[in-house]
Coordinates of C-alpha atoms and ligand atoms in Angstrom, one line a residue:
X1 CA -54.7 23.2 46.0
X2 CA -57.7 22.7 43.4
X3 CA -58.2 25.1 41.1
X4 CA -61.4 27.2 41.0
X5 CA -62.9 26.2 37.7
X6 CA -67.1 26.6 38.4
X7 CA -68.8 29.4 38.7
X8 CA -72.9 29.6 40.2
X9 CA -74.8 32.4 39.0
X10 CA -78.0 32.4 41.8
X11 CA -80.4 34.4 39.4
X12 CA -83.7 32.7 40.5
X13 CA -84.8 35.7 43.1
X14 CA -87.5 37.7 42.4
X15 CA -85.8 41.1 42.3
X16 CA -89.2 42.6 44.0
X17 CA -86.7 45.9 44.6
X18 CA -87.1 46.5 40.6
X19 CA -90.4 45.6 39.9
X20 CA -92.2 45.7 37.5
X21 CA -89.3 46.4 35.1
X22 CA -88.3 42.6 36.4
X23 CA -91.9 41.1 35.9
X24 CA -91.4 39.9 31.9
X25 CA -87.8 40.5 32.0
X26 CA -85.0 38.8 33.8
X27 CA -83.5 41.4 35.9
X28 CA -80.1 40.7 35.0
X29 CA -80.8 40.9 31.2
X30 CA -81.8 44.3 32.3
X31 CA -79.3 46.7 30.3
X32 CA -75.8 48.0 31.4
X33 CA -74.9 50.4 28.7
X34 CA -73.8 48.4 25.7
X35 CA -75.0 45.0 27.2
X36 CA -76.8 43.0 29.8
X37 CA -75.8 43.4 33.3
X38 CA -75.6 39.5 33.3
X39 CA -72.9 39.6 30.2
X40 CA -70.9 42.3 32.3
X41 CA -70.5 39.6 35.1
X42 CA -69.7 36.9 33.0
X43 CA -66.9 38.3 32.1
X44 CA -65.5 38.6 35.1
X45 CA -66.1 35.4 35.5
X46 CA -64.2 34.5 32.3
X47 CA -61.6 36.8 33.0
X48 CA -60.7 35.2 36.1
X49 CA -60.7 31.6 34.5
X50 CA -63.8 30.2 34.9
X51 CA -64.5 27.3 32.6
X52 CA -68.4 26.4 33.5
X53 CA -71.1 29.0 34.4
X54 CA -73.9 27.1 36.5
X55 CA -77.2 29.7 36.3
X56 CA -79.9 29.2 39.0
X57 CA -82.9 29.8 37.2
X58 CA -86.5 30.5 37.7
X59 CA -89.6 30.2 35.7
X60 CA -90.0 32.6 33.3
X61 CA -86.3 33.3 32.4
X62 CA -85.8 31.5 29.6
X63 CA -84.5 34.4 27.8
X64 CA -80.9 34.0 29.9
X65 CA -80.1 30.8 28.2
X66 CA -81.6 32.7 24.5
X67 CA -78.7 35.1 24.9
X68 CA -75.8 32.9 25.5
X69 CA -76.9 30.9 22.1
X70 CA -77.0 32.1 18.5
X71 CA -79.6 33.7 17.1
X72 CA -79.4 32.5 13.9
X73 CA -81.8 34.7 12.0
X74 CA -80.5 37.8 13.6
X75 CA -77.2 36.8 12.8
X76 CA -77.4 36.0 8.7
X77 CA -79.7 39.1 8.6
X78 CA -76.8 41.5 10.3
X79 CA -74.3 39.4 8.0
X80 CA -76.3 39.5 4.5
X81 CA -76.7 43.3 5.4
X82 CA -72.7 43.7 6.1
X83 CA -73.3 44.9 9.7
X84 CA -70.2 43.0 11.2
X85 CA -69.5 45.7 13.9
X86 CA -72.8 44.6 15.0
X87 CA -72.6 41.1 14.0
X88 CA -69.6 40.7 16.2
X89 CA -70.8 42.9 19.4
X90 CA -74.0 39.9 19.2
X91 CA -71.2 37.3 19.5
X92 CA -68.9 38.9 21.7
X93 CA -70.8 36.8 24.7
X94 CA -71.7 33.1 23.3
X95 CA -69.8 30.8 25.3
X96 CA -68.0 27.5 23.9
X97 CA -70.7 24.6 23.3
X98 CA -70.7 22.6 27.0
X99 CA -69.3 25.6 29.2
X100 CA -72.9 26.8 30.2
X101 CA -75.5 24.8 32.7
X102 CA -79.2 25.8 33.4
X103 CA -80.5 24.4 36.9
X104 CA -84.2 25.3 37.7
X105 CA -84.4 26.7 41.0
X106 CA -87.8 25.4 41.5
X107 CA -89.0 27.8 44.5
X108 CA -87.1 30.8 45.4
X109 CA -86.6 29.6 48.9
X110 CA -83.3 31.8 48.9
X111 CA -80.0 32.2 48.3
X112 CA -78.4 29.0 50.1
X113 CA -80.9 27.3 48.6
X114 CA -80.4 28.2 45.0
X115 CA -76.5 27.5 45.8
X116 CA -77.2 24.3 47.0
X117 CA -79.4 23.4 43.4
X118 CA -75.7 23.0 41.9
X119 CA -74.3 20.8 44.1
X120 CA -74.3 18.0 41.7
X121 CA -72.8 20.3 38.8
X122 CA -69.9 21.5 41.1
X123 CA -69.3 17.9 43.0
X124 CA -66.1 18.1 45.1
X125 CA -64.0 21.0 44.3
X126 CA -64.0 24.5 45.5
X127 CA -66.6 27.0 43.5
X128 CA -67.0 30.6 42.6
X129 CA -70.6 31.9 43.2
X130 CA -71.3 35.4 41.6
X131 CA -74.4 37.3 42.6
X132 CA -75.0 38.6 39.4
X133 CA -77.5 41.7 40.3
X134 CA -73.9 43.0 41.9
X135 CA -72.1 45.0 39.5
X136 CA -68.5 45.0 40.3
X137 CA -66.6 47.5 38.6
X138 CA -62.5 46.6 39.2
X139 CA -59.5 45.7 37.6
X140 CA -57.9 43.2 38.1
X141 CA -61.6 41.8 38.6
X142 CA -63.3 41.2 41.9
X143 CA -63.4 37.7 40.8
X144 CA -59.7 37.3 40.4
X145 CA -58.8 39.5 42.9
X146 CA -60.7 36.8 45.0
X147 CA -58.7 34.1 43.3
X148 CA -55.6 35.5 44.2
X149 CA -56.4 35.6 47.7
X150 CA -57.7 32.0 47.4
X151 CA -54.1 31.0 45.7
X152 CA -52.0 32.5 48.8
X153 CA -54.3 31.1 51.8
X154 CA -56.9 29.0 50.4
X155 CA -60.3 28.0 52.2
X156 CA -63.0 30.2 51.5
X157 CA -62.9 34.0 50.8
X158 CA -65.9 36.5 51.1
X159 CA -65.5 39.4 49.1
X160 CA -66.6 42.6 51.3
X161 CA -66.5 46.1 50.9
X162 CA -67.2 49.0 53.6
X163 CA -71.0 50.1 54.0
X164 CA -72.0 53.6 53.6
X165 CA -71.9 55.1 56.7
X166 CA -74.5 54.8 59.1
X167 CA -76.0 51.9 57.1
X168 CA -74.1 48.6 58.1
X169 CA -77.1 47.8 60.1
X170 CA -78.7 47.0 56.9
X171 CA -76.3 44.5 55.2
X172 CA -74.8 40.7 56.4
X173 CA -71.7 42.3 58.2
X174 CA -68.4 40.4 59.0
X175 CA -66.3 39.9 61.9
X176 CA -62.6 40.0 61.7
X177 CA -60.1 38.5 62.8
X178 CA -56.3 38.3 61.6
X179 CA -54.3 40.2 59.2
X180 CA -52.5 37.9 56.4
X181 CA -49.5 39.1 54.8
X182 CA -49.7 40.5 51.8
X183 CA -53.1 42.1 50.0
X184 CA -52.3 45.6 51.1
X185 CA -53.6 44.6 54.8
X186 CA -57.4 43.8 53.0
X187 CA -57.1 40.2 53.5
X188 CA -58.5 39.1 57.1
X189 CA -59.2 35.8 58.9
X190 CA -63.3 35.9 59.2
X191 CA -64.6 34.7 62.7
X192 CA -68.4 35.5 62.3
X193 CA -70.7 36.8 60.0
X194 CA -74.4 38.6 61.1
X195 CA -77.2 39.6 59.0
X196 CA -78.5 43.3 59.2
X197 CA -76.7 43.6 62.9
X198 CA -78.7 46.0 65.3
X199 CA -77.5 49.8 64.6
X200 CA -74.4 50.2 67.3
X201 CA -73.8 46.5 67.1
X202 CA -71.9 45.8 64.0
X203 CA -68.9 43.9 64.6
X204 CA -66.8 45.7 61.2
X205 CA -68.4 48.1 59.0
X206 CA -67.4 45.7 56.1
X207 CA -70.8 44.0 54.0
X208 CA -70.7 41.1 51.9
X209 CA -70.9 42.2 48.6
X210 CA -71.4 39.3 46.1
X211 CA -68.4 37.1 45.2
X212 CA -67.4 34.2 47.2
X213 CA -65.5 31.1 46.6
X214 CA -66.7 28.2 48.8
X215 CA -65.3 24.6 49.7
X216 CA -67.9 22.0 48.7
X217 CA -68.6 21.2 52.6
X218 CA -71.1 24.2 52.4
X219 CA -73.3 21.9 50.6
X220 CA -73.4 19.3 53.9
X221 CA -74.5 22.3 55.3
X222 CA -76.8 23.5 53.1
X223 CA -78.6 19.9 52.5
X224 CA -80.1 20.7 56.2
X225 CA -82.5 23.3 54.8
X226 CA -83.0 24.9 57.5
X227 CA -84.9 28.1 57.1
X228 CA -83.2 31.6 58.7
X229 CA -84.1 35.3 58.3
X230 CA -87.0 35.6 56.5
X231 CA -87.8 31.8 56.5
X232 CA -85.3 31.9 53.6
X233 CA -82.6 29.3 53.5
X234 CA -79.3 31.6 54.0
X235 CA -75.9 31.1 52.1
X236 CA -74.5 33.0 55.7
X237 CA -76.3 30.6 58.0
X238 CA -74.2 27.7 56.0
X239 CA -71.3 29.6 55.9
X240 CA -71.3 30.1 59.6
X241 CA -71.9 26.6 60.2
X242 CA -68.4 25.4 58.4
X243 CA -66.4 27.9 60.0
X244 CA -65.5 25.7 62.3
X245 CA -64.3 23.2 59.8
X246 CA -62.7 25.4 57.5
X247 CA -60.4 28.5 57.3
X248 CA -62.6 31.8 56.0
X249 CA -61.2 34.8 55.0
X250 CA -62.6 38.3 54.4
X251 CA -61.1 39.9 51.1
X252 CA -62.1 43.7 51.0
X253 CA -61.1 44.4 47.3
X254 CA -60.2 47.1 45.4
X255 CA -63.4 48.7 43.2
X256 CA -67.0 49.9 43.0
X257 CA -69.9 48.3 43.5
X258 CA -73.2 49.3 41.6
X259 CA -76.4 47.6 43.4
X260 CA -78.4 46.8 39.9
X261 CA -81.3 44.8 42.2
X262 CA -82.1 48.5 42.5
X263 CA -83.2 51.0 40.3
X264 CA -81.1 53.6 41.7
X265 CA -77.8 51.3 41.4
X266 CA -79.3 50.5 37.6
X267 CA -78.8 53.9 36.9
X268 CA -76.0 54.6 38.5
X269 CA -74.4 51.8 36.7
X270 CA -75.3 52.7 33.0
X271 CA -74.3 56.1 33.3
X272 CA -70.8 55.1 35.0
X273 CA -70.4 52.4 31.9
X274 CA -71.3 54.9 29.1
X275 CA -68.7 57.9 30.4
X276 CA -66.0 55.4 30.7
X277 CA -66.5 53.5 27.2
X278 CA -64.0 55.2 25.0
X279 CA -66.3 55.2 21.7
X280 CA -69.0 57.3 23.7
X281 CA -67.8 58.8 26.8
X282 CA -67.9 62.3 25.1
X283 CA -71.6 62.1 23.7
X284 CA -72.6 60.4 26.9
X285 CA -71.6 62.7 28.9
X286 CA -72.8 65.5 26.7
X287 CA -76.6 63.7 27.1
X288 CA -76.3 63.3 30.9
X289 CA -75.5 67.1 30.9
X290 CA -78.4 68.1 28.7
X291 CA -80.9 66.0 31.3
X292 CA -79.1 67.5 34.0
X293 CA -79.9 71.1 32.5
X294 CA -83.4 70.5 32.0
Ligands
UTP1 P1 -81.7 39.1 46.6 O1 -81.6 39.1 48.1 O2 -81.1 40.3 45.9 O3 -83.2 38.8 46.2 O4 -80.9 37.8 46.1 P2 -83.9 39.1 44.8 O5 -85.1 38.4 44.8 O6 -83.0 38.9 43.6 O7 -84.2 40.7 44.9 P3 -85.1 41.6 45.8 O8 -84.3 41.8 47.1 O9 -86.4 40.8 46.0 O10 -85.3 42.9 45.1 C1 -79.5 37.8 46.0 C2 -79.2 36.9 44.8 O11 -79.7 35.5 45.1 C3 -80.5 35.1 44.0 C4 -81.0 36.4 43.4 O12 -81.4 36.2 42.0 C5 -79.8 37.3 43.5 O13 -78.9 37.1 42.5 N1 -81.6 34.3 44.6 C6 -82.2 34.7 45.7 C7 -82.0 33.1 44.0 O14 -81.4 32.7 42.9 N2 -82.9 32.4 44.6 C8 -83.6 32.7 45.7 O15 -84.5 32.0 46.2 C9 -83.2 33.9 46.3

């Protein structure tokens, strides 16, 4: 069994959910407490072994590959002034030289299609994709719990998670089929997959939540361009199309999920990261109280 070594980070979308905040500003640089919700995700990705991060970019966000690369001014500056707490928080994230790729998505004609933008990068092994606008909160990892699942059946595994009730008919559901051993009964053979499923229709109540890791063949697929919902070219419309050809299993793992495409899930998010970080749960909690009071 190959190893997952490659990561795609699809970060080309528009994120019209959290405009204008996202107009000038990457989304996923948007902040998460003590960092960007796009350093959070990375590592997860580093924790669960990933070697090579391959963004899918758009215009205008230059400023992801500015973050993951020294800044040298701001660096000897914090260093001549003996801010190494600081100094070693701006750091924390640069990768190793070479373990970092920058493809230009150069429309956003939708998720598949920014997937299928690495295809060269990732050549023929199986591939983690991260959407990175999904904040998963877990331990061990979503990413590695996915891995884990990936090392006992292999194939491809779609991370879910239940819906909120009432609202499956708004998500890309799953349909289930098998139980494998192991995983606490949350690892199922997948038989279908159906975007925002008519209310009464849904064939689980269990969404696809934003970690996957593929088999190349979903780039055959994805090389058709066909256009699905919303004339956008769909990750699930690929995915469907290799079921056939390969085993796909439905992984529902073990954490929270903050939605930081929206505001709501921003916030959500950065108070949940500030009451849990040791350093400043007290006077975080203490500041959410005094808003709350007002
Ligand atoms: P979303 O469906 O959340 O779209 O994309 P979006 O544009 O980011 O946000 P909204 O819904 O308009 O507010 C899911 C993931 O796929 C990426 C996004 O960046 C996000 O991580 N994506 C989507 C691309 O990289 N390119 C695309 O053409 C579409």
């Amino acid at each position: 069994m190959k190893k997952v070594r490659k990561a795609v980070l699809p970060v080309a979308g528009l994120g019209t959910r959290i405009l204008p905040a996202a107009k000038t500003t990457p989304k996923n640089l948007l902040n998460v407490w003590d960092r960007p919700l796009l350093a959070h995700v990375v590592a997860e990705g580093r924790a669960a072994g990933i070697e090579h991060f391959v963004f899918i970019t758009g215009r205008g966000q230059g400023a992801i590959e500015d973050y993951f690369d020294h800044a040298y001014e701001l660096e000897a500056n914090l260093e001549a002034k003996g801010r190494t707490e600081i100094l070693a928080a701006v750091r924390a994230d640069l990768p190793s030289s070479g373990e970092m790729s920058f493809v230009r998505q150069m429309a956003p004609l939708g998720l598949g299609h920014a997937v299928w933008c690495a295809r060269d990068l990732i050549g023929d092994e199986p591939f983690a994709v991260m959407l990175p606008d999904m904040l998963m909160d877990a331990e061990p990892g979503a990413l590695s719990q996915a891995i884990a699942a990936y090392e006992a059946v292999g194939g491809n595994i779609v991370v879910v998670e239940p819906a909120p009730p009432g609202e499956a008919h708004k998500y890309g559901i799953v349909a289930l089929g098998e139980t494998s051993p192991g995983f606490d009964g949350r690892l199922k053979s997948m038989t279908g997959m159906v975007e925002k499923p008519a209310p009464g229709t849904e064939p689980s109540n269990l969404f696809i939540s934003g970690r996957y890791i593929l088999q190349p063949g979903v780039f055959d697929s994805l090389a058709s361009g066909k256009r699905g919902a919303g004339g956008e070219i769909q990750l699930t419309d690929a995915m469907l199309d290799r079921l056939g050809a390969d085993p796909f299993y439905a992984l529902e793992y073990d954490g929270v999920t903050y939605d930081c495409g929206d505001p709501l899930g921003l916030l959500r998010a950065n108070v949940a990261y500030a009451l849990r970080d040791p350093a400043a749960a007290d006077r975080a909690r203490a500041a959410v109280e005094t808003v709350l009071r007002a």
